XYZ file of C-alpha atoms in Angstrom:
386
model
C 38.407 15.930 -6.542
C 39.791 12.720 -7.978
C 36.943 10.172 -8.828
C 37.822 6.547 -7.466
C 36.463 3.409 -8.959
C 34.295 0.996 -6.724
C 37.174 -1.223 -6.222
C 39.472 1.212 -5.421
C 36.936 2.784 -2.542
C 36.851 -0.921 -1.195
C 40.562 -1.246 -1.299
C 40.914 2.050 0.633
C 38.060 1.172 3.368
C 35.673 3.692 2.209
C 33.187 0.827 1.153
C 32.640 -2.393 2.834
C 29.634 -4.964 2.517
C 27.036 -5.503 5.107
C 28.091 -8.559 7.250
C 26.203 -11.745 6.564
C 25.554 -11.781 10.513
C 23.460 -8.394 10.280
C 21.697 -9.882 7.178
C 20.824 -12.868 9.333
C 19.461 -10.691 12.306
C 17.410 -8.956 9.593
C 16.070 -12.295 8.278
C 15.227 -13.728 11.816
C 13.246 -10.382 12.388
C 11.182 -10.876 9.117
C 10.642 -14.515 9.779
C 9.388 -13.486 13.246
C 6.562 -11.509 11.674
C 4.913 -14.634 9.985
C 1.639 -15.688 10.855
C 1.393 -19.242 9.672
C 4.623 -20.045 7.662
C 3.917 -23.765 8.211
C 1.092 -23.709 5.674
C 3.304 -23.037 2.705
C 5.692 -25.873 2.078
C 2.885 -28.255 1.378
C 0.722 -25.708 -0.607
C 3.073 -26.043 -3.611
C 3.054 -22.184 -4.264
C 4.512 -20.972 -7.449
C 5.611 -17.495 -7.669
C 7.079 -15.493 -10.522
C 9.228 -12.604 -8.930
C 10.933 -9.632 -10.348
C 13.025 -7.161 -8.373
C 12.482 -4.580 -11.332
C 16.341 -4.199 -11.609
C 16.594 -3.032 -7.995
C 17.753 -4.552 -4.423
C 15.100 -6.981 -3.638
C 16.419 -9.824 -5.539
C 18.510 -11.431 -2.740
C 16.584 -10.613 0.689
C 13.232 -11.325 -1.019
C 14.356 -14.786 -2.450
C 16.311 -15.650 0.710
C 12.908 -15.310 2.609
C 10.555 -17.068 -0.039
C 13.338 -19.928 -0.163
C 13.303 -20.403 3.554
C 9.408 -20.618 3.527
C 9.407 -23.426 0.725
C 7.946 -21.223 -2.125
C 8.801 -22.316 -5.697
C 10.187 -19.121 -7.160
C 10.871 -18.225 -10.993
C 12.670 -15.052 -11.301
C 12.155 -12.747 -14.238
C 15.703 -13.154 -15.334
C 16.053 -9.815 -17.397
C 15.227 -7.698 -14.253
C 17.162 -9.821 -11.952
C 20.175 -7.866 -11.413
C 20.414 -4.248 -10.749
C 20.387 -1.806 -13.411
C 20.199 1.798 -12.878
C 19.355 2.530 -16.556
C 16.101 0.361 -16.202
C 16.399 -0.776 -19.642
C 13.691 -3.394 -19.471
C 11.516 -1.448 -17.079
C 10.670 2.083 -18.363
C 8.771 2.996 -15.306
C 9.577 0.731 -12.572
C 6.772 1.859 -10.232
C 4.549 -1.039 -8.649
C 1.590 1.159 -8.619
C 1.417 0.712 -12.719
C 0.626 -2.298 -14.712
C 3.388 -1.564 -16.930
C 5.747 -2.436 -14.274
C 4.993 -6.059 -14.421
C 4.923 -6.318 -18.452
C 7.860 -8.582 -18.352
C 6.548 -10.694 -15.423
C 3.495 -11.437 -17.569
C 5.434 -12.821 -20.516
C 7.514 -15.189 -18.148
C 4.331 -16.117 -15.980
C 2.557 -17.185 -19.183
C 5.206 -19.760 -19.775
C 5.478 -21.349 -16.269
C 3.022 -22.450 -13.461
C 2.218 -19.442 -11.580
C -0.217 -18.754 -8.742
C 1.041 -14.996 -8.164
C 3.252 -12.514 -9.479
C 5.339 -10.420 -7.253
C 7.354 -7.149 -8.046
C 9.213 -5.223 -5.705
C 10.327 -1.666 -6.444
C 13.946 -0.727 -6.970
C 14.637 0.024 -3.215
C 12.612 -2.911 -2.137
C 10.158 -1.083 0.143
C 7.202 -1.522 -1.805
C 5.415 -4.561 -3.460
C 2.897 -5.112 -6.149
C 1.106 -8.548 -7.057
C -0.848 -9.739 -10.053
C -2.662 -13.013 -10.221
C -3.933 -15.345 -13.046
C -7.488 -13.669 -14.250
C -9.059 -17.178 -15.410
C -9.011 -16.167 -18.844
C -5.272 -16.431 -19.897
C -4.312 -13.263 -18.446
C -3.451 -11.635 -15.206
C -5.083 -9.063 -13.047
C -2.977 -6.681 -11.319
C -4.163 -5.787 -7.590
C -4.115 -2.120 -6.588
C -2.486 -1.207 -3.290
C -5.604 -0.750 -1.591
C -6.783 -4.211 -2.479
C -3.695 -5.849 -1.415
C -3.585 -3.803 1.782
C -6.837 -4.890 2.879
C -6.501 -8.567 1.718
C -3.340 -8.713 3.828
C -5.262 -6.800 6.843
C -7.873 -9.283 6.704
C -5.578 -12.558 6.646
C -3.617 -11.255 9.536
C -6.568 -10.720 11.700
C -8.397 -13.718 10.588
C -5.389 -16.010 11.334
C -4.326 -14.278 14.607
C -8.054 -14.575 15.785
C -8.137 -18.331 14.933
C -4.779 -18.847 16.945
C -6.128 -16.187 19.842
C -3.082 -14.015 19.833
C -4.228 -10.811 18.753
C -3.239 -8.515 21.678
C -5.486 -6.512 23.761
C -6.538 -2.806 22.163
C -4.768 -3.908 18.964
C -3.946 -1.063 16.396
C -3.859 -0.920 12.655
C -2.786 2.122 10.834
C -3.695 3.419 7.175
C -2.960 6.695 5.565
C -5.932 8.922 5.159
C -5.880 8.364 1.492
C -5.915 4.750 1.719
C -9.320 2.546 1.454
C -11.748 3.012 4.084
C -12.664 -0.472 3.598
C -9.874 -1.284 6.201
C -11.776 0.493 8.747
C -14.574 -2.205 8.380
C -12.317 -4.955 8.188
C -10.585 -4.031 11.572
C -13.970 -3.062 13.270
C -15.117 -6.642 12.528
C -11.978 -8.006 14.730
C -12.539 -5.476 17.354
C -9.200 -3.775 16.193
C -8.796 0.003 16.217
C -8.004 1.752 12.944
C -5.839 4.771 13.158
C -5.664 7.033 10.049
C -2.718 9.298 9.433
C -1.305 11.717 6.920
C 0.070 10.601 3.796
C 3.847 9.189 4.107
C 4.809 6.029 5.849
C 6.843 8.394 8.370
C 3.507 9.116 10.169
C 2.757 5.285 10.426
C 6.281 5.014 11.878
C 5.451 7.671 14.296
C 2.472 5.790 15.694
C 4.595 2.793 16.140
C 7.065 5.280 18.050
C 4.136 6.466 20.322
C 3.083 2.838 21.298
C 6.815 1.786 21.949
C 7.225 4.771 24.238
C 4.778 3.327 26.284
C 6.016 -0.322 26.051
C 2.823 -1.130 23.978
C 4.508 -1.742 20.629
C 3.087 -5.117 20.351
C -0.439 -3.736 19.870
C 0.464 -2.503 16.265
C -0.647 -5.523 13.893
C -0.234 -3.877 10.525
C 0.170 -0.610 8.720
C -0.265 0.262 4.921
C -0.636 2.739 2.173
C -2.630 2.863 -0.901
C 0.783 3.410 -2.773
C 1.802 -0.085 -2.360
C 3.574 0.209 1.113
C 3.142 -2.341 3.777
C 4.485 -3.140 7.283
C 3.815 -6.101 9.932
C 6.126 -5.859 12.970
C 7.743 -2.942 14.567
C 11.418 -3.764 13.555
C 11.045 -0.964 10.950
C 9.773 2.420 10.697
C 9.220 2.419 6.898
C 7.405 0.026 4.487
C 9.097 -3.158 3.890
C 8.698 -5.288 0.663
C 10.407 -8.302 1.976
C 7.977 -8.733 4.979
C 5.100 -8.030 2.623
C 6.296 -10.631 0.003
C 6.171 -12.977 2.933
C 2.676 -12.459 3.793
C 1.491 -12.521 0.288
C 2.738 -15.975 -0.132
C 1.152 -16.810 3.121
C -2.050 -15.429 1.997
C -1.755 -17.116 -1.370
C -0.827 -20.473 0.187
C -3.719 -20.451 2.729
C -6.041 -19.826 -0.033
C -4.632 -22.491 -2.314
C -4.901 -25.312 0.431
C -8.776 -24.277 0.379
C -9.065 -24.412 -3.455
C -9.487 -20.694 -3.639
C -7.622 -17.972 -5.387
C -6.560 -14.319 -4.287
C -9.341 -13.262 -6.846
C -11.912 -15.387 -5.096
C -10.780 -13.936 -1.890
C -11.118 -10.273 -3.281
C -14.604 -11.086 -4.050
C -15.322 -12.631 -0.843
C -14.216 -9.484 1.008
C -16.100 -7.371 -1.186
C -19.281 -9.260 -0.808
C -18.729 -9.050 3.149
C -17.938 -5.504 3.589
C -19.295 -3.757 0.430
C -17.576 -2.854 -2.876
C -15.035 0.112 -2.003
C -13.547 1.143 -5.159
C -10.814 3.590 -5.494
C -9.144 5.564 -8.271
C -6.218 8.170 -8.013
C -6.247 11.078 -10.664
C -3.222 13.465 -10.966
C -3.734 16.802 -12.494
C -0.340 17.770 -14.300
C 0.152 21.595 -14.347
C 2.667 23.085 -16.942
C 4.657 26.603 -17.029
C 6.802 28.300 -14.925
C 3.953 29.078 -12.316
C 2.721 25.554 -12.375
C 3.361 25.446 -8.643
C 1.246 28.636 -7.896
C -1.520 26.933 -10.172
C -1.545 24.030 -7.670
C -2.024 26.522 -4.726
C -4.696 28.264 -6.642
C -6.502 25.029 -7.109
C -6.382 24.385 -3.643
C -7.289 27.937 -2.571
C -10.641 27.718 -5.122
C -11.648 24.466 -3.564
C -11.519 25.766 -0.067
C -13.442 28.990 -1.081
C -15.957 27.108 -3.505
C -16.480 23.808 -1.884
C -18.832 21.359 -3.782
C -22.244 20.665 -2.442
C -22.575 17.511 -4.165
C -19.982 15.088 -5.916
C -21.304 12.659 -8.417
C -24.787 13.464 -7.411
C -24.255 12.424 -3.847
C -24.390 15.450 -1.220
C -21.095 16.338 0.585
C -21.913 15.732 4.387
C -18.528 16.453 5.723
C -15.476 18.560 4.707
C -12.198 18.070 6.462
C -9.530 20.704 5.715
C -6.089 19.291 7.348
C -4.349 22.802 6.806
C -6.820 24.414 9.360
C -7.179 21.465 11.247
C -10.884 21.918 11.046
C -13.807 19.311 10.213
C -17.059 21.001 9.121
C -20.251 18.716 9.431
C -22.279 20.332 6.601
C -25.841 18.928 7.696
C -25.276 20.125 11.558
C -23.436 23.281 10.484
C -20.827 22.474 13.290
C -16.918 22.049 13.499
C -14.601 19.939 15.172
C -10.681 19.864 15.508
C -8.622 17.553 13.487
C -5.760 16.208 15.824
C -3.247 15.516 13.076
C -0.311 17.581 11.832
C -1.088 20.309 9.504
C -1.089 19.604 5.932
C -2.284 21.176 2.723
C -5.065 18.477 2.477
C -8.782 18.403 1.590
C -11.129 15.956 2.222
C -15.011 16.006 0.930
C -16.974 13.029 2.615
C -20.143 11.710 0.852
C -21.985 10.322 3.792
C -21.324 6.519 3.767
C -20.905 6.455 -0.168
C -17.218 7.643 -0.403
C -15.252 10.655 -0.644
C -12.810 12.615 -2.637
C -9.471 13.669 -0.974
C -7.335 16.368 -2.729
C -3.678 17.300 -1.974
C -0.938 18.934 -4.047
C 2.356 16.905 -4.570
C 5.067 18.524 -2.244
C 7.678 18.037 -5.110
C 6.058 18.178 -8.463
C 3.682 20.531 -10.223
C 0.191 18.381 -9.880
C -2.582 17.945 -7.659
C -3.765 14.548 -6.878
C -7.206 13.418 -6.367
C -8.180 10.376 -4.554
C -11.616 9.064 -5.202
C -13.286 6.290 -3.135
C -16.995 4.993 -4.098
C -18.710 2.652 -1.854
C -21.972 0.654 -2.688
C -23.267 -2.864 -2.112
C -22.819 -3.995 -5.734
C -19.599 -3.304 -8.075
C -21.776 -1.837 -10.846
C -23.484 0.563 -8.409
C -20.096 1.504 -7.030
C -18.377 1.986 -10.263
C -21.156 4.082 -11.846
C -20.637 6.455 -8.798
C -16.982 6.572 -9.340
C -17.371 7.502 -12.853
C -19.718 10.409 -12.082
C -17.506 11.555 -9.286
C -14.398 11.533 -11.705
C -16.351 13.221 -14.308
C -17.645 15.982 -12.255
C -14.177 16.946 -10.954
C -12.751 16.883 -14.521
C -15.380 19.386 -15.636
C -14.937 21.658 -12.910
């Protein structure tokens, strides 16, 4: 077939731009999810923003401008660039994705760095660390901070719906469960993949109860407030980050202060994701064999902590090790194993569906950061030596 240029396709009516009227409807839907936008203009919030050479530039800046945020854009990553010449690995989960942002943020007033991934559905943030550098938050940390901000602010406004529901993926931080419980909100856990969070919204919508959904997130930097979408949305998440940062700045606090307050209140819940890369033509078979071995030879303890519960999402069975009883998992079948260490953490294992690797999601919980970190290190070391 003859190739046509973009301009030629436009002329022939094969390509058209989204009309501004539709953009305005989208912006209105996003702005409707603001919790307390009135706090932003007077806060003097300074944000360094990078769309990572992707699609977030216009919609994110449109929302932040309407909120009254002072935005400095990382110019070398402002325009779409499929070659990602200034961002070798534009994944917001990695610290390297924000390397250019750190350079810019060191030269201008900056309360928070925002980075949206190329298709603008995920967002990462970093904040000044007080020592001349920046601290990037994990997806779990930001998800829990946003959850608490939303629930606290809505509680103060007395507009949390009855029987409110928040949703997280099973590999995301159980710290979110503790936060939800404090505010009387049900936390629903679903399989990995935002489509499952969207599925929970659809269930509520089918009953005319979609207003019960207050927030959903995945540890891989995906967040959603509102039911206007069925996928994570970095635009609404960027707005919520700015609200959070502005509310703290007005109190003379930083996001790191809020993070420490959260850990002090609910316990230190540290997480780490490890990907075991497999090689060779039989790499996928090796991944399957690794999962099979873990099922046949489940560890009795991890990091010197006894395994109390084993959940096999493929057989849909939960084994209570201490009681030697089984119960059913009411989620779709998935090749996932979860080893629960009482109230001290867990290890979740699943193979990638598209790549020859197996991912281990570690969570360590303790009353102090040092104890949680020591447990996390022991857990990772044991699995690495297995």
